[in-house]
């Protein structure tokens, strides 16, 4: 699997996933704590090894928790849409000549 860490979208995705795990983290579930820590590490220093480890931790989490995390991440991404995007240039209309 190829990991690209040179674009803002990848870094944003890691950050959103980390936030989602923070929101649904359940006290006493070791896999979620390990995933949370792995995502924090990948967000702090986005090396291929850190991202691979975070992906491996996500794969180990129970399917029900993965679905909750994915749902929460989609919700967060929708809320934060445009936060990382470059501003779009405003179109300027010329007045019509009659």
PDB file of C-alpha atoms in Angstrom:
ATOM      1  CA  UNK A   1       0.000   0.000   0.000  1.00  0.00           C
ATOM      2  CA  UNK A   2       1.272   3.464  -0.922  1.00  0.00           C
ATOM      3  CA  UNK A   3       1.155   6.211   1.709  1.00  0.00           C
ATOM      4  CA  UNK A   4       1.326   9.821   0.541  1.00  0.00           C
ATOM      5  CA  UNK A   5       2.161  12.290   3.249  1.00  0.00           C
ATOM      6  CA  UNK A   6       3.184  15.210   1.084  1.00  0.00           C
ATOM      7  CA  UNK A   7      -0.220  16.782   0.639  1.00  0.00           C
ATOM      8  CA  UNK A   8      -2.501  18.724   2.967  1.00  0.00           C
ATOM      9  CA  UNK A   9      -5.426  16.334   2.378  1.00  0.00           C
ATOM     10  CA  UNK A  10      -3.544  13.364   3.877  1.00  0.00           C
ATOM     11  CA  UNK A  11      -2.524  15.330   6.933  1.00  0.00           C
ATOM     12  CA  UNK A  12      -6.048  16.682   7.324  1.00  0.00           C
ATOM     13  CA  UNK A  13      -7.464  13.136   7.118  1.00  0.00           C
ATOM     14  CA  UNK A  14      -5.147  11.912   9.857  1.00  0.00           C
ATOM     15  CA  UNK A  15      -6.131  14.856  12.044  1.00  0.00           C
ATOM     16  CA  UNK A  16      -9.867  14.302  11.495  1.00  0.00           C
ATOM     17  CA  UNK A  17      -9.559  10.587  12.215  1.00  0.00           C
ATOM     18  CA  UNK A  18      -7.654  11.358  15.427  1.00  0.00           C
ATOM     19  CA  UNK A  19     -10.404  13.757  16.497  1.00  0.00           C
ATOM     20  CA  UNK A  20     -13.065  11.139  15.744  1.00  0.00           C
ATOM     21  CA  UNK A  21     -11.280   8.558  17.892  1.00  0.00           C
ATOM     22  CA  UNK A  22     -11.001  11.124  20.698  1.00  0.00           C
ATOM     23  CA  UNK A  23     -14.757  11.691  20.577  1.00  0.00           C
ATOM     24  CA  UNK A  24     -15.770   8.024  20.725  1.00  0.00           C
ATOM     25  CA  UNK A  25     -12.941   6.778  22.942  1.00  0.00           C
ATOM     26  CA  UNK A  26     -14.349   4.470  25.628  1.00  0.00           C
ATOM     27  CA  UNK A  27     -12.559   4.171  28.924  1.00  0.00           C
ATOM     28  CA  UNK A  28     -11.059   0.698  29.353  1.00  0.00           C
ATOM     29  CA  UNK A  29     -10.891  -0.259  25.659  1.00  0.00           C
ATOM     30  CA  UNK A  30      -7.173  -0.745  25.073  1.00  0.00           C
ATOM     31  CA  UNK A  31      -7.396  -0.896  21.265  1.00  0.00           C
ATOM     32  CA  UNK A  32      -9.017   2.553  21.100  1.00  0.00           C
ATOM     33  CA  UNK A  33      -6.374   4.073  23.364  1.00  0.00           C
ATOM     34  CA  UNK A  34      -3.625   2.525  21.254  1.00  0.00           C
ATOM     35  CA  UNK A  35      -5.265   3.800  18.066  1.00  0.00           C
ATOM     36  CA  UNK A  36      -5.638   7.269  19.570  1.00  0.00           C
ATOM     37  CA  UNK A  37      -1.946   7.326  20.487  1.00  0.00           C
ATOM     38  CA  UNK A  38      -0.885   5.998  17.074  1.00  0.00           C
ATOM     39  CA  UNK A  39      -2.932   8.670  15.298  1.00  0.00           C
ATOM     40  CA  UNK A  40      -1.487  11.392  17.518  1.00  0.00           C
ATOM     41  CA  UNK A  41       1.985  10.183  16.618  1.00  0.00           C
ATOM     42  CA  UNK A  42       1.136  10.089  12.901  1.00  0.00           C
ATOM     43  CA  UNK A  43      -0.292  13.622  13.100  1.00  0.00           C
ATOM     44  CA  UNK A  44       2.726  14.936  14.992  1.00  0.00           C
ATOM     45  CA  UNK A  45       5.376  13.297  12.819  1.00  0.00           C
ATOM     46  CA  UNK A  46       3.761  11.967   9.631  1.00  0.00           C
ATOM     47  CA  UNK A  47       6.374   9.404   8.627  1.00  0.00           C
ATOM     48  CA  UNK A  48       5.402   6.352   6.556  1.00  0.00           C
ATOM     49  CA  UNK A  49       6.130   4.096   9.548  1.00  0.00           C
ATOM     50  CA  UNK A  50       3.875   6.130  11.851  1.00  0.00           C
ATOM     51  CA  UNK A  51       1.032   6.041   9.319  1.00  0.00           C
ATOM     52  CA  UNK A  52       1.479   2.296   8.740  1.00  0.00           C
ATOM     53  CA  UNK A  53       1.326   1.685  12.475  1.00  0.00           C
ATOM     54  CA  UNK A  54      -1.828   3.814  12.824  1.00  0.00           C
ATOM     55  CA  UNK A  55      -3.417   1.898   9.926  1.00  0.00           C
ATOM     56  CA  UNK A  56      -2.489  -1.400  11.607  1.00  0.00           C
ATOM     57  CA  UNK A  57      -4.030  -0.214  14.885  1.00  0.00           C
ATOM     58  CA  UNK A  58      -7.228   0.830  13.076  1.00  0.00           C
ATOM     59  CA  UNK A  59      -7.415  -2.630  11.510  1.00  0.00           C
ATOM     60  CA  UNK A  60      -7.242  -4.245  14.966  1.00  0.00           C
ATOM     61  CA  UNK A  61     -10.180  -2.268  16.366  1.00  0.00           C
ATOM     62  CA  UNK A  62     -13.533  -4.060  16.540  1.00  0.00           C
ATOM     63  CA  UNK A  63     -15.743  -3.549  13.467  1.00  0.00           C
ATOM     64  CA  UNK A  64     -18.490  -1.802  15.446  1.00  0.00           C
ATOM     65  CA  UNK A  65     -16.008   0.742  16.776  1.00  0.00           C
ATOM     66  CA  UNK A  66     -14.536   1.200  13.289  1.00  0.00           C
ATOM     67  CA  UNK A  67     -18.007   2.040  11.988  1.00  0.00           C
ATOM     68  CA  UNK A  68     -18.542   4.530  14.823  1.00  0.00           C
ATOM     69  CA  UNK A  69     -15.154   6.106  14.136  1.00  0.00           C
ATOM     70  CA  UNK A  70     -15.868   6.335  10.399  1.00  0.00           C
ATOM     71  CA  UNK A  71     -19.277   7.917  11.023  1.00  0.00           C
ATOM     72  CA  UNK A  72     -17.780  10.431  13.456  1.00  0.00           C
ATOM     73  CA  UNK A  73     -14.947  11.220  11.027  1.00  0.00           C
ATOM     74  CA  UNK A  74     -17.437  11.894   8.216  1.00  0.00           C
ATOM     75  CA  UNK A  75     -19.408  14.160  10.521  1.00  0.00           C
ATOM     76  CA  UNK A  76     -16.260  16.064  11.484  1.00  0.00           C
ATOM     77  CA  UNK A  77     -15.130  16.325   7.866  1.00  0.00           C
ATOM     78  CA  UNK A  78     -18.499  17.785   6.908  1.00  0.00           C
ATOM     79  CA  UNK A  79     -18.326  20.292   9.765  1.00  0.00           C
ATOM     80  CA  UNK A  80     -14.787  21.308   8.855  1.00  0.00           C
ATOM     81  CA  UNK A  81     -15.279  21.406   5.096  1.00  0.00           C
ATOM     82  CA  UNK A  82     -13.299  24.248   3.637  1.00  0.00           C
ATOM     83  CA  UNK A  83     -11.146  24.713   6.739  1.00  0.00           C
ATOM     84  CA  UNK A  84      -8.046  23.469   4.943  1.00  0.00           C
ATOM     85  CA  UNK A  85      -9.018  24.423   1.398  1.00  0.00           C
ATOM     86  CA  UNK A  86      -7.464  27.387  -0.331  1.00  0.00           C
ATOM     87  CA  UNK A  87      -9.852  30.316  -0.706  1.00  0.00           C
ATOM     88  CA  UNK A  88     -11.603  30.426  -4.047  1.00  0.00           C
ATOM     89  CA  UNK A  89     -11.193  33.558  -6.121  1.00  0.00           C
ATOM     90  CA  UNK A  90     -14.316  35.688  -6.364  1.00  0.00           C
ATOM     91  CA  UNK A  91     -15.730  36.139  -9.835  1.00  0.00           C
ATOM     92  CA  UNK A  92     -16.139  39.755 -10.873  1.00  0.00           C
ATOM     93  CA  UNK A  93     -18.861  40.581 -13.340  1.00  0.00           C
ATOM     94  CA  UNK A  94     -18.464  43.423 -15.738  1.00  0.00           C
ATOM     95  CA  UNK A  95     -21.474  45.644 -16.195  1.00  0.00           C
ATOM     96  CA  UNK A  96     -23.468  44.923 -19.331  1.00  0.00           C
ATOM     97  CA  UNK A  97     -23.365  47.576 -21.995  1.00  0.00           C
ATOM     98  CA  UNK A  98     -26.717  48.339 -23.531  1.00  0.00           C
TER      99      UNK A  98
END
